[in-house]
């Protein structure tokens, strides 16, 4: 398996951390290719210790694995150092972490802009994580961004910050009534951080391609999820990067022809944080039940996640836009104990039946789920380790998801631990 991609098939928080952690032990390299510290991956190790990772690839927890923050990521240098220190304090070896020279830096003014623009949007806000992700990507595309390699050249860093602040300070002060940022102060802060990780900066696309040539395997770890993709998601309620599988090639510098497998991480029900449409959302006691049973609270912001039933329209869409080869179905155990489990098989939009993701934002907002009721199961499935160990109704649920989405389920999560997983040959 030369290069495999792991992506979220829904709105993020599908349990990618666990999947990448398991797969990470089978590859030499784990690469983050987009997003930044808006992500939150929880990994529970066999000794019961859990780790919440935001920026650093989950592969860091597997000794000997080389980890890369790819060019498509936006890096907050302070967060990077804090996360490294926290891991090191717990005895994790972080020496294998490299950072692409071309990744963009999240600067203090990006975080400031993220917060003020959200406040300014009022009811129309996106519900961002407030970490400066959108403003950092805006600067990247506007060609006024600061890249990781810029910390190696103080003169160029100063020029870039000066140019950026000449405009941003006007906006911060005149539009949002905030304090202007001082160029020297920003440069000094970033340089002080940079000195501590300068030895990790590398031409990662060169190293990754050499690794592939040498027959090594690479896991490309996506953050967020398909429906948060800036192109394929529920725009404008999306993040500012491309979590979908195509983004893995762009955000790492690995050619798409090298990617042989795309694993979609699919939660057995659906969750979302932040604003935006969510057809199968449950605003009643059942939604609360899923939130409580599934521990559905954001790893990064601590916000309660919105919860709803499984949506096969989204699953099919994810298969299509990512070229998913197989699914890792997570949190099946959360559905134990229900008389019936509804699954959304299509939508009604203004009286029309639709089986695929609607074309317009308006139609997505008007989509009313059409449900099929599947019989539930009452057994505790957390000790199941083979597909045949599962109760018949749980197996039927998995089979129905495969039929409705068009991709096989190769692994099933039945609990948070690394070992609480069923794998299947598909
Ligand atoms: P941003 O990425 O902070 O700009 O936030 C944009 C949208 O993406 C908001 O709705 C966030 O709640 C959502 N989002 C960002 N990162 C994650 C994640 O890791 N999991 C789930 N939702 C996320």
XYZ file of C-alpha atoms in Angstrom, residues 159-377:
219
model
C 8.843 42.455 5.013
C 5.919 40.062 4.781
C 4.513 40.885 8.217
C 4.893 44.592 7.537
C 3.031 44.273 4.243
C 0.266 42.193 5.812
C -0.209 44.468 8.811
C -0.288 47.631 6.706
C -3.688 46.420 5.500
C -4.890 44.288 8.415
C -4.295 46.922 11.050
C -6.534 49.289 9.097
C -9.291 46.686 9.121
C -8.791 45.728 12.774
C -8.796 49.354 13.942
C -11.216 51.051 11.553
C -13.769 48.315 10.902
C -13.654 46.282 14.079
C -12.442 48.856 16.603
C -9.593 46.613 17.809
C -6.000 47.362 18.777
C -3.415 47.526 15.963
C -0.669 44.888 16.092
C 2.968 45.946 16.194
C 5.132 44.583 13.340
C 8.256 44.072 15.465
C 6.315 42.391 18.233
C 4.697 39.930 15.810
C 8.026 39.183 14.087
C 9.837 38.669 17.410
C 7.136 36.313 18.696
C 7.143 34.219 15.533
C 10.935 34.107 15.389
C 11.183 33.033 19.023
C 8.791 30.159 18.273
C 10.507 29.398 14.994
C 13.927 28.942 16.589
C 12.470 26.066 18.559
C 11.254 24.108 15.534
C 13.644 25.279 12.771
C 15.407 21.889 12.825
C 12.132 20.218 11.804
C 11.595 22.268 8.631
C 12.080 20.149 5.524
C 11.295 19.780 1.832
C 8.703 17.205 2.739
C 7.373 16.644 -0.770
C 10.855 15.562 -1.842
C 11.238 13.270 1.178
C 7.795 11.728 0.704
C 8.354 11.001 -2.963
C 11.765 9.496 -2.207
C 10.131 7.350 0.455
C 7.591 6.099 -2.098
C 10.377 5.324 -4.549
C 12.106 3.329 -1.799
C 8.938 1.249 -1.365
C 7.798 2.818 1.906
C 4.132 3.372 2.744
C 2.485 6.676 3.542
C -0.769 7.395 5.316
C -2.337 10.715 4.375
C -4.469 11.849 7.272
C -7.337 14.210 6.539
C -8.927 16.463 9.129
C -12.518 17.701 9.309
C -14.637 15.893 6.718
C -16.123 15.714 3.235
C -19.029 18.057 3.966
C -16.693 20.659 5.480
C -14.672 20.796 2.241
C -14.563 24.315 0.791
C -15.473 22.948 -2.682
C -17.578 19.878 -1.985
C -19.078 20.697 1.409
C -22.128 22.564 2.595
C -20.698 25.932 1.559
C -20.475 28.501 3.152
C -20.692 26.450 6.364
C -17.389 24.747 5.692
C -13.738 25.009 6.588
C -11.313 26.810 4.275
C -9.391 23.826 2.918
C -9.956 20.577 0.984
C -10.299 17.582 3.314
C -11.559 15.457 0.396
C -9.171 12.896 -1.080
C -7.991 15.163 -3.921
C -6.686 17.545 -1.269
C -4.332 14.831 -0.067
C -2.292 15.029 -3.273
C -2.220 18.825 -3.289
C -1.516 19.173 0.419
C 1.377 16.718 0.483
C 2.994 16.966 -2.940
C 2.327 13.291 -3.702
C 0.889 12.672 -7.168
C -2.686 11.296 -7.276
C -1.547 8.211 -9.190
C 0.409 7.111 -6.099
C -2.764 6.899 -3.993
C -4.129 3.369 -4.124
C -6.660 3.317 -1.317
C -9.065 5.883 0.138
C -10.589 4.910 3.465
C -13.693 6.848 4.445
C -14.300 7.148 8.163
C -18.021 6.929 8.680
C -19.816 7.277 11.985
C -22.748 4.889 12.478
C -24.879 8.020 12.997
C -24.198 11.665 12.115
C -22.795 14.635 14.022
C -21.877 18.199 13.206
C -20.393 21.141 15.100
C -20.880 24.735 14.062
C -23.653 26.190 11.921
C -25.163 24.949 8.679
C -27.733 22.506 7.312
C -28.026 19.016 8.812
C -31.068 17.156 7.416
C -31.142 14.245 9.894
C -30.468 16.378 12.983
C -32.451 15.306 16.053
C -33.491 18.186 18.270
C -35.290 15.938 20.736
C -34.437 13.520 23.539
C -33.040 11.019 21.019
C -30.476 13.604 19.875
C -29.541 14.097 23.522
C -29.285 10.311 23.943
C -26.803 10.025 21.042
C -24.815 13.010 22.355
C -24.569 11.509 25.811
C -23.963 7.890 24.807
C -21.488 8.842 22.095
C -19.651 11.433 24.228
C -20.285 13.946 21.464
C -18.406 17.011 22.641
C -15.870 18.798 20.413
C -12.229 17.915 21.222
C -11.021 21.360 20.169
C -13.701 23.740 21.386
C -15.632 21.678 23.944
C -18.871 22.527 22.089
C -21.644 19.910 22.228
C -22.002 18.266 18.818
C -25.329 18.303 16.992
C -26.476 14.691 16.555
C -28.746 12.830 14.124
C -29.401 9.549 12.344
C -27.185 8.005 9.691
C -27.615 9.715 6.327
C -26.967 7.480 3.303
C -27.220 10.414 0.880
C -24.093 11.815 2.528
C -22.415 8.386 2.547
C -23.029 7.944 -1.209
C -21.835 11.470 -1.898
C -18.644 10.865 0.099
C -17.943 7.695 -1.892
C -18.358 9.625 -5.118
C -16.319 12.778 -4.405
C -13.483 10.954 -2.645
C -13.345 7.701 -4.611
C -13.677 5.818 -1.324
C -12.480 2.225 -1.627
C -13.756 1.108 1.789
C -15.233 2.431 5.006
C -14.151 2.280 8.635
C -17.522 2.413 10.405
C -17.092 3.931 13.864
C -19.126 3.994 17.070
C -21.537 1.197 16.176
C -21.731 0.426 19.922
C -23.439 3.792 20.522
C -26.528 2.504 18.684
C -26.980 -0.543 20.942
C -30.176 -0.541 22.991
C -32.581 0.978 20.459
C -35.804 -0.760 19.394
C -35.359 0.427 15.806
C -32.643 2.445 14.123
C -33.804 4.865 11.424
C -31.531 5.365 8.420
C -32.038 8.212 5.975
C -32.150 6.730 2.465
C -33.064 9.864 0.491
C -34.574 13.347 0.799
C -37.850 15.016 -0.026
C -37.164 18.489 -1.319
C -40.239 20.658 -1.885
C -42.289 17.563 -2.723
C -39.626 15.929 -4.940
C -37.793 12.720 -3.980
C -34.005 13.088 -4.239
C -31.465 10.299 -3.785
C -28.304 12.346 -4.268
C -26.913 15.447 -2.630
C -29.032 18.377 -3.851
C -27.348 20.758 -6.259
C -28.210 24.036 -4.554
C -27.686 25.366 -1.051
C -31.407 26.182 -0.882
C -32.353 22.570 -1.606
C -29.953 21.268 1.036
C -31.647 23.562 3.543
C -35.084 22.293 2.436
C -34.124 18.594 2.456
C -36.400 16.465 4.628
C -35.055 12.969 5.307
C -36.874 9.872 4.099
C -36.278 7.166 6.694
C -36.153 3.407 6.632
C -36.532 1.772 10.060
C -34.060 -1.031 10.746
C -34.508 -3.379 13.697
C -32.193 -2.562 16.601
C -30.141 -4.745 18.965
